[in-house]
XYZ file of C-alpha atoms in Angstrom:
566
model
C -75.166 48.788 101.751
C -78.378 48.420 103.368
C -77.739 51.401 106.222
C -77.020 53.700 102.845
C -80.624 52.741 101.868
C -81.866 54.347 105.042
C -82.779 57.487 104.160
C -84.116 56.638 101.120
C -86.434 54.377 102.141
C -87.738 56.473 105.339
C -88.252 59.333 102.386
C -90.410 56.641 100.159
C -92.713 55.203 102.297
C -94.301 58.693 102.621
C -94.153 59.403 99.780
C -95.978 56.074 98.871
C -98.710 57.436 101.562
C -99.417 60.325 100.162
C -99.826 59.172 96.431
C -101.835 56.342 97.658
C -104.482 59.311 99.231
C -107.503 59.636 96.724
C -107.968 62.447 94.649
C -110.994 63.880 92.603
C -111.346 62.608 89.540
C -110.297 64.717 86.256
C -113.361 65.907 84.084
C -112.802 63.853 80.924
C -111.657 65.840 77.415
C -114.257 67.712 76.279
C -114.005 65.939 72.572
C -115.049 62.750 74.699
C -118.172 64.281 76.680
C -121.116 62.593 75.258
C -119.689 60.385 72.285
C -121.723 58.287 70.579
C -120.833 54.252 71.448
C -118.600 53.029 68.359
C -119.316 50.245 66.181
C -117.951 47.046 66.498
C -117.100 45.031 64.021
C -115.998 41.767 64.308
C -113.689 40.396 61.819
C -109.938 41.095 60.505
C -107.839 44.444 61.568
C -109.336 47.239 59.410
C -109.423 46.867 55.572
C -106.851 49.361 53.297
C -109.592 51.287 51.916
C -111.051 51.767 55.547
C -107.641 53.294 56.873
C -107.090 54.748 53.493
C -110.014 57.890 54.927
C -112.309 59.246 52.264
C -111.650 62.420 50.204
C -109.776 65.486 52.627
C -110.673 63.353 56.094
C -107.751 60.803 57.456
C -107.839 58.053 59.306
C -106.304 57.651 62.359
C -105.539 53.879 63.623
C -105.701 52.974 67.335
C -103.906 49.660 67.944
C -104.242 47.940 70.744
C -100.786 46.998 71.555
C -101.593 44.059 74.083
C -104.610 42.827 72.429
C -104.301 43.412 69.100
C -100.902 43.526 68.018
C -99.214 40.616 70.254
C -100.938 37.591 70.165
C -100.754 36.209 73.785
C -103.430 37.345 75.930
C -101.466 37.834 79.146
C -99.767 40.036 80.490
C -98.080 38.782 83.345
C -94.702 36.959 82.035
C -93.480 41.120 80.826
C -94.415 42.229 84.170
C -92.784 38.719 85.804
C -89.770 39.444 83.465
C -89.489 43.505 84.930
C -89.704 41.693 88.991
C -87.132 38.992 88.024
C -84.983 41.184 85.534
C -84.337 44.279 87.616
C -85.409 42.734 90.995
C -84.763 40.005 92.134
C -85.747 36.114 93.008
C -88.014 37.243 95.671
C -89.662 40.106 93.840
C -90.479 37.403 91.502
C -91.967 34.878 93.918
C -94.322 37.447 95.542
C -95.756 38.215 92.423
C -96.177 34.340 91.332
C -97.602 33.856 94.945
C -100.211 36.954 93.466
C -101.510 35.527 90.417
C -104.382 33.448 91.848
C -105.426 36.894 92.846
C -104.445 38.501 89.684
C -106.423 36.175 87.554
C -109.510 36.086 89.453
C -109.491 39.673 88.605
C -108.916 39.120 85.254
C -111.783 36.875 85.151
C -113.471 39.764 87.219
C -115.257 42.210 83.996
C -117.186 44.384 86.106
C -115.764 47.264 87.818
C -112.180 47.382 85.951
C -111.391 44.137 87.303
C -108.828 43.909 84.185
C -107.233 47.347 85.043
C -106.973 46.284 88.469
C -104.899 43.228 87.898
C -102.213 45.291 85.610
C -102.156 47.743 88.572
C -101.144 44.923 91.151
C -98.864 43.854 89.219
C -97.354 46.643 88.379
C -96.794 47.405 91.936
C -95.371 44.402 92.889
C -93.162 44.830 89.710
C -91.570 48.284 89.973
C -92.358 49.148 94.202
C -88.571 50.548 95.094
C -86.848 50.295 91.604
C -84.750 53.246 90.905
C -86.074 54.887 88.555
C -82.634 56.678 86.675
C -81.347 52.985 86.590
C -84.513 51.153 85.818
C -83.200 49.624 81.766
C -85.781 46.399 81.527
C -87.633 48.083 78.999
C -85.260 49.144 76.768
C -82.966 46.006 77.476
C -84.462 42.632 78.539
C -88.385 42.976 77.545
C -87.848 44.234 73.261
C -86.596 40.436 73.374
C -89.422 38.774 73.656
C -92.598 41.167 72.969
C -91.162 41.142 69.063
C -90.956 37.166 69.269
C -95.285 37.820 70.617
C -96.046 40.510 67.697
C -97.819 39.472 65.373
C -97.315 40.150 61.172
C -100.687 40.652 59.945
C -100.780 43.640 62.931
C -98.125 45.158 62.560
C -98.827 45.477 58.564
C -102.235 46.751 59.399
C -100.738 49.458 61.011
C -97.892 49.955 58.250
C -100.705 50.584 56.290
C -102.501 52.945 58.477
C -99.132 55.229 58.457
C -98.424 55.090 54.381
C -95.900 52.231 55.240
C -93.568 53.675 57.370
C -96.031 54.016 60.959
C -95.903 57.882 60.334
C -98.158 60.033 63.122
C -101.666 58.616 62.236
C -101.225 55.523 64.270
C -102.121 55.833 67.589
C -100.500 52.652 69.860
C -102.251 52.502 73.325
C -101.005 49.350 75.890
C -102.043 49.117 79.737
C -98.572 48.454 80.382
C -96.491 51.332 81.737
C -95.053 53.951 79.670
C -91.369 52.810 80.827
C -92.144 48.654 79.235
C -93.663 49.228 75.964
C -92.204 52.939 74.751
C -88.308 51.877 73.719
C -89.569 48.527 72.286
C -92.064 50.805 69.970
C -89.889 53.302 69.238
C -86.162 51.428 68.697
C -87.912 48.224 67.377
C -90.842 48.646 65.549
C -89.272 51.881 64.524
C -92.915 53.830 65.368
C -91.277 57.620 65.427
C -91.626 60.963 67.826
C -94.412 62.406 66.366
C -97.183 59.117 67.081
C -99.020 58.990 69.755
C -97.905 56.158 72.609
C -100.936 56.057 74.617
C -99.144 54.660 77.935
C -99.274 55.449 81.607
C -96.471 56.809 83.520
C -95.206 55.237 86.824
C -95.421 57.677 89.695
C -91.841 58.067 91.370
C -90.515 59.945 94.711
C -87.540 60.613 95.727
C -86.479 58.684 92.731
C -87.908 55.989 93.086
C -90.854 54.572 91.757
C -93.918 54.393 94.155
C -95.836 50.907 92.213
C -98.610 53.362 91.526
C -99.940 54.425 87.808
C -101.152 57.568 86.532
C -104.823 57.835 85.755
C -106.122 57.105 82.595
C -107.016 60.473 81.982
C -103.092 61.457 81.375
C -102.191 59.160 78.747
C -105.731 58.997 76.844
C -106.449 62.508 76.754
C -102.488 63.319 75.347
C -103.512 60.686 72.854
C -106.836 62.294 71.721
C -105.617 65.674 71.412
C -103.013 64.381 69.002
C -105.478 63.048 66.749
C -107.815 65.641 67.124
C -104.755 68.307 66.490
C -104.176 66.550 63.285
C -106.598 66.635 61.411
C -108.499 69.438 63.256
C -111.069 68.125 64.732
C -112.190 66.234 61.350
C -110.389 63.056 61.075
C -112.331 59.809 61.709
C -110.689 57.934 64.734
C -110.816 53.795 64.266
C -109.667 51.646 66.802
C -107.844 47.813 66.557
C -108.045 45.354 68.752
C -108.389 41.268 69.533
C -111.411 39.661 71.325
C -109.855 38.921 74.859
C -108.150 42.491 75.391
C -111.053 43.965 78.052
C -109.307 46.721 78.883
C -108.934 48.482 76.209
C -112.504 47.976 74.602
C -113.965 49.351 77.940
C -110.931 52.279 77.843
C -112.031 56.111 77.341
C -109.945 55.738 74.442
C -111.983 53.211 72.758
C -115.015 55.529 73.176
C -113.928 58.119 71.264
C -112.885 55.687 68.458
C -115.635 55.683 65.556
C -115.596 52.089 65.103
C -113.712 49.458 66.381
C -112.449 46.526 64.611
C -112.003 43.600 67.452
C -110.492 40.118 65.773
C -112.053 37.051 67.168
C -109.879 34.631 69.131
C -110.193 32.261 66.295
C -108.992 34.106 63.615
C -106.125 35.404 65.947
C -105.051 31.684 66.448
C -104.051 31.554 62.487
C -101.564 34.622 62.926
C -98.262 34.196 61.719
C -95.425 35.911 64.101
C -93.242 37.633 62.857
C -90.465 36.719 61.531
C -86.947 37.639 62.719
C -85.861 38.550 58.603
C -89.005 41.328 59.234
C -87.974 43.120 62.454
C -88.160 46.615 61.472
C -85.127 46.684 63.305
C -82.680 43.677 63.853
C -82.529 42.586 67.442
C -78.498 41.670 68.028
C -78.189 43.042 71.663
C -80.356 42.080 74.667
C -79.931 41.684 78.745
C -81.607 39.389 80.871
C -80.569 35.808 83.220
C -83.915 33.990 81.748
C -83.755 31.908 78.453
C -87.957 31.575 78.518
C -90.730 33.323 79.013
C -91.839 33.334 82.139
C -95.289 32.085 82.080
C -97.130 31.088 85.219
C -96.158 27.729 84.861
C -92.917 28.284 83.420
C -92.075 30.054 86.879
C -93.239 27.612 88.638
C -91.043 25.325 86.861
C -87.868 27.130 87.420
C -88.490 28.563 91.149
C -88.896 24.226 91.184
C -85.556 23.945 90.078
C -83.740 26.398 91.782
C -82.473 24.305 94.927
C -81.577 21.380 92.631
C -80.177 23.578 90.225
C -77.853 25.570 92.410
C -76.733 22.227 94.088
C -76.179 20.327 90.059
C -73.643 23.373 89.628
C -71.469 23.202 92.564
C -71.716 19.167 91.349
C -70.617 20.084 88.205
C -68.001 22.477 89.087
C -66.518 20.076 91.065
C -66.507 17.025 88.579
C -65.369 19.719 86.021
C -62.030 20.478 88.519
C -61.022 17.612 89.736
C -60.935 14.867 87.126
C -59.911 14.843 83.555
C -61.098 15.903 80.665
C -62.231 12.700 79.508
C -63.604 11.771 82.441
C -65.406 14.619 83.659
C -67.173 15.173 80.502
C -68.727 11.550 80.162
C -69.986 12.446 83.637
C -70.961 15.926 83.271
C -72.895 14.935 79.846
C -75.010 12.656 82.093
C -76.169 15.406 84.160
C -77.403 17.359 81.182
C -74.301 19.389 80.113
C -73.238 18.053 76.981
C -70.601 19.143 73.993
C -70.167 18.027 70.602
C -67.670 18.332 67.959
C -68.575 19.415 64.501
C -66.033 18.390 61.688
C -62.249 17.143 62.445
C -59.377 18.459 65.151
C -57.186 21.170 62.989
C -54.077 19.503 61.492
C -51.136 20.930 64.084
C -49.209 23.693 62.510
C -45.966 23.500 60.844
C -42.825 22.878 62.942
C -45.163 21.032 65.300
C -45.902 17.580 66.007
C -48.670 18.032 67.573
C -48.225 17.946 71.172
C -49.847 19.332 73.921
C -46.921 21.078 75.613
C -44.561 23.450 75.067
C -40.708 22.987 74.167
C -38.005 24.956 72.252
C -38.973 25.093 69.354
C -42.107 24.708 68.774
C -44.371 27.581 67.949
C -47.971 28.299 69.760
C -51.143 28.060 68.029
C -53.682 30.922 67.784
C -57.383 30.147 68.118
C -59.980 33.216 67.149
C -63.589 32.348 67.990
C -66.463 34.132 68.656
C -67.859 34.655 71.963
C -70.995 33.236 73.454
C -69.890 32.843 77.170
C -67.113 33.023 79.351
C -66.412 29.859 79.572
C -65.553 29.485 75.394
C -61.992 28.861 76.076
C -63.003 25.716 78.496
C -64.846 23.914 75.663
C -62.002 24.821 73.087
C -59.676 22.958 75.928
C -61.859 19.936 75.690
C -62.094 19.408 72.717
C -58.140 19.666 71.681
C -57.519 17.808 74.699
C -54.833 19.890 75.819
C -54.521 22.727 77.750
C -54.514 26.268 76.205
C -54.397 29.997 77.369
C -57.292 32.182 77.620
C -56.831 36.140 77.141
C -59.256 38.611 78.173
C -59.731 42.402 78.536
C -62.533 41.416 82.125
C -63.291 38.784 83.893
C -64.505 38.475 87.450
C -62.126 37.069 89.960
C -64.317 34.393 90.792
C -64.649 32.948 87.491
C -60.528 33.582 87.098
C -60.874 30.987 90.486
C -62.515 28.311 89.498
C -61.251 28.215 85.620
C -60.483 24.562 84.776
C -58.039 25.875 82.699
C -56.058 28.084 84.973
C -55.509 31.665 85.237
C -56.609 33.595 82.206
C -54.207 36.248 81.206
C -55.381 39.954 81.595
C -55.236 42.265 78.531
C -55.008 46.174 79.083
C -56.325 47.683 75.666
C -53.303 48.935 75.137
C -52.437 47.482 71.703
C -48.631 47.383 71.842
C -48.602 45.820 75.444
C -51.089 43.307 74.531
C -49.682 42.555 71.200
C -46.086 41.612 73.367
C -48.140 40.019 76.228
C -49.394 36.676 72.923
C -46.514 36.855 70.709
C -44.593 35.252 74.820
C -47.432 33.172 74.833
C -46.876 31.882 71.547
C -43.242 31.824 71.437
C -43.152 29.737 73.986
C -44.924 26.894 71.981
C -49.125 28.049 74.271
C -52.024 26.964 72.602
C -53.771 30.608 73.264
C -56.880 31.569 72.593
C -58.347 35.033 71.822
C -62.414 36.295 71.532
C -61.431 38.953 68.987
C -65.425 40.332 69.581
C -64.230 41.872 72.765
C -67.801 40.690 74.325
C -70.717 38.221 73.856
C -73.268 38.352 71.622
C -76.370 35.844 72.291
C -78.425 36.623 69.090
C -76.990 34.952 65.168
C -74.735 37.981 64.450
C -70.893 38.458 64.836
C -69.791 41.875 65.861
C -66.426 43.399 64.629
C -63.157 41.286 64.931
C -60.155 43.429 66.499
C -57.769 42.734 63.909
C -54.750 42.509 66.836
C -54.655 38.903 66.367
C -54.407 38.697 62.859
C -50.518 40.699 62.998
C -49.721 38.162 65.734
C -50.368 34.452 63.979
C -46.940 34.359 61.988
C -46.357 31.395 60.166
C -48.447 29.268 62.338
C -51.570 30.805 61.173
C -54.779 31.298 62.232
C -57.541 28.895 63.338
C -61.034 30.187 63.251
C -63.323 28.278 65.808
C -66.837 28.383 65.807
C -69.145 28.282 68.571
C -72.784 27.997 69.601
C -74.648 27.254 73.191
C -77.754 26.479 73.664
C -79.240 27.132 77.026
C -82.941 25.694 78.490
C -83.615 27.745 81.523
C -80.651 30.451 82.643
C -77.885 32.602 80.282
C -74.210 32.289 80.837
C -73.692 36.146 80.427
C -75.286 39.345 81.328
C -74.367 43.586 80.484
C -75.874 44.631 83.507
C -75.823 42.091 86.804
C -73.162 40.724 88.759
C -70.300 38.763 86.435
C -69.549 36.767 89.087
C -71.868 34.491 88.609
C -72.430 34.061 85.233
C -70.800 30.394 85.338
C -72.624 29.597 88.255
C -75.888 30.383 85.861
C -74.395 28.247 82.830
C -73.508 25.271 85.205
C -77.345 25.524 87.080
C -79.153 24.848 83.872
C -81.453 21.514 83.480
C -79.871 21.147 80.070
C -77.027 22.943 78.143
C -74.817 21.964 75.152
C -72.069 23.711 73.501
C -70.790 23.010 69.931
C -67.587 23.324 68.572
C -66.455 23.437 65.194
C -63.000 24.012 63.827
C -62.124 25.850 60.230
C -59.536 25.810 58.440
C -56.526 27.272 59.320
C -55.965 31.097 58.078
C -52.728 32.527 56.467
C -51.608 35.679 58.152
C -47.789 35.364 57.277
C -48.324 38.242 54.455
C -49.718 40.493 57.319
C -46.379 40.164 59.358
C -43.796 39.221 56.419
C -44.754 41.841 53.867
C -47.620 43.262 54.707
C -48.983 42.812 50.909
C -52.374 41.907 53.803
C -53.696 44.047 56.440
C -54.546 42.878 59.437
C -57.656 44.351 59.132
C -58.837 42.067 56.392
C -57.839 39.227 58.010
C -59.677 39.461 60.899
C -62.943 40.185 58.615
C -61.793 37.523 56.319
C -61.759 35.557 60.046
C -65.334 36.517 61.036
C -66.770 36.051 58.116
C -65.782 31.993 57.823
C -67.173 31.809 61.550
C -70.490 33.323 60.265
C -70.837 31.421 57.288
C -70.035 28.465 59.394
C -72.380 29.045 62.143
C -75.450 30.596 59.432
C -74.805 34.222 61.225
C -74.296 37.711 60.230
C -71.868 40.042 60.337
C -72.016 43.473 61.546
C -69.453 46.276 62.694
C -71.229 46.698 65.861
C -68.854 46.686 69.265
C -68.731 46.077 72.740
C -69.244 49.598 73.127
C -72.434 49.593 70.929
C -73.732 47.044 73.122
C -73.024 48.404 76.798
C -74.376 51.454 75.413
C -77.508 49.793 73.986
C -78.174 47.889 77.374
C -76.503 49.150 80.179
C -75.902 53.186 79.199
C -72.097 53.377 79.442
C -68.843 52.691 76.762
C -68.469 49.518 78.841
C -64.553 50.244 79.888
C -63.069 48.597 82.844
C -59.893 49.560 84.937
C -57.187 48.177 83.663
C -55.631 45.621 85.671
C -53.525 46.309 88.960
C -51.081 43.352 87.896
C -48.669 43.112 84.852
C -50.805 41.779 82.255
C -48.321 39.221 81.037
C -47.831 37.825 84.882
C -48.004 33.791 84.007
């Protein structure tokens, strides 16, 4: 694979050299020349009366995303997310080692030290990344940016846009456009007419060079948008925070008639935007990190990585070599635990509850929500007997190290997949199926495929509510290498699964006389699991998730081997 990158690398380096050459400065926009210094107000966001304008004059609000909208004062965690999630651990380590110099640049308020720090972080995080496949700005960053939004700041922006963030609001950020614009457009519902003043990352031969465009490019665009909207006669008001040196010293702030700066003391009293108040619900996100990589958190992660890798191997060996009762006790001592909420399910009619298959005993179908690929393992541990897991796609590595044996592969053919699961149930196996078809990290349930409801028979279907809590890494990914998913989960300092068996759902009517449709039963099972977990039901599917996070429909090639292979 490395030799394939040599031609691109040989073209990228000369482009970097050419891009780094100094160019004569561009003249400032005409409207910004000789503009008086703005009046600075040291208090809360602009009052509603000021944003409403007077008479025929309309006020345009320039929101400093980094210092006014977001509560944190550091952009380092967001560049670290790009370096690690779009790059690799080595790139993230390089950015971490550069942090002392970045901190010094931030402290140096003369000579554009803050802007130099942003450019340095962008250079390390972006240089060499392929522009066409970069999706961290849409799949990874919104999850963390939403948690950092100040509700009071968003309310002020809504007032300026008459409640729907119209084009009378200009959003300014020192971060590159590919990092901040997807978050603003898709999750804060900033419409297309509204200006986003953020710099572009330069590219060469399809790769990011790590260099950012000049300030004038984005600021002139925002200025012209605001001026053209009101014919040059509208007021421009800025809104920022006390620690946002980059915005207050920028040319964009200089065209504002007034700038409202919130003090650090007042900003500390602001509340984070509650999940229920998100303009667009956050259902899907990608990335490995389950924590915001601040400098101290990142140091802790790199310190833990060697121990975590060794611990993952040890945990896997214990799970494969020892019985459940012994293995779970030892794993709990290492920080990997599980708990049973409620009681075990009652054995189905005609089955004495034994763990093995026997002639004349019907199998039991368990339908659970999908959190990680280890879901069937913990169902098996809770039942203290073997189960058969069915899945549309699973890496060979994950299948090889599974404590419950090989997973039964499905082919996304309704008749064929139904016949495979029916044979497993007919011989008395306990079958675990995840009707969502893919994992979901947030408190939402995707649409349940109704196929399982047609296979329960007289034994019915037992809904299983699963919840998982990890401290450092997510055990799933949409765009990464799925073969290492179990190792990421096993390397967590602390991880806990919660298993809850719900009352059996009767499916006899679906099979016998069709009084209830399979879709009705599937929706009922989805609602029962959602109520048990406190989640929300959606009609989103696997295809929606992969279109959002990866840019494809998530389809996988049908397995070459027969799907009913034991």
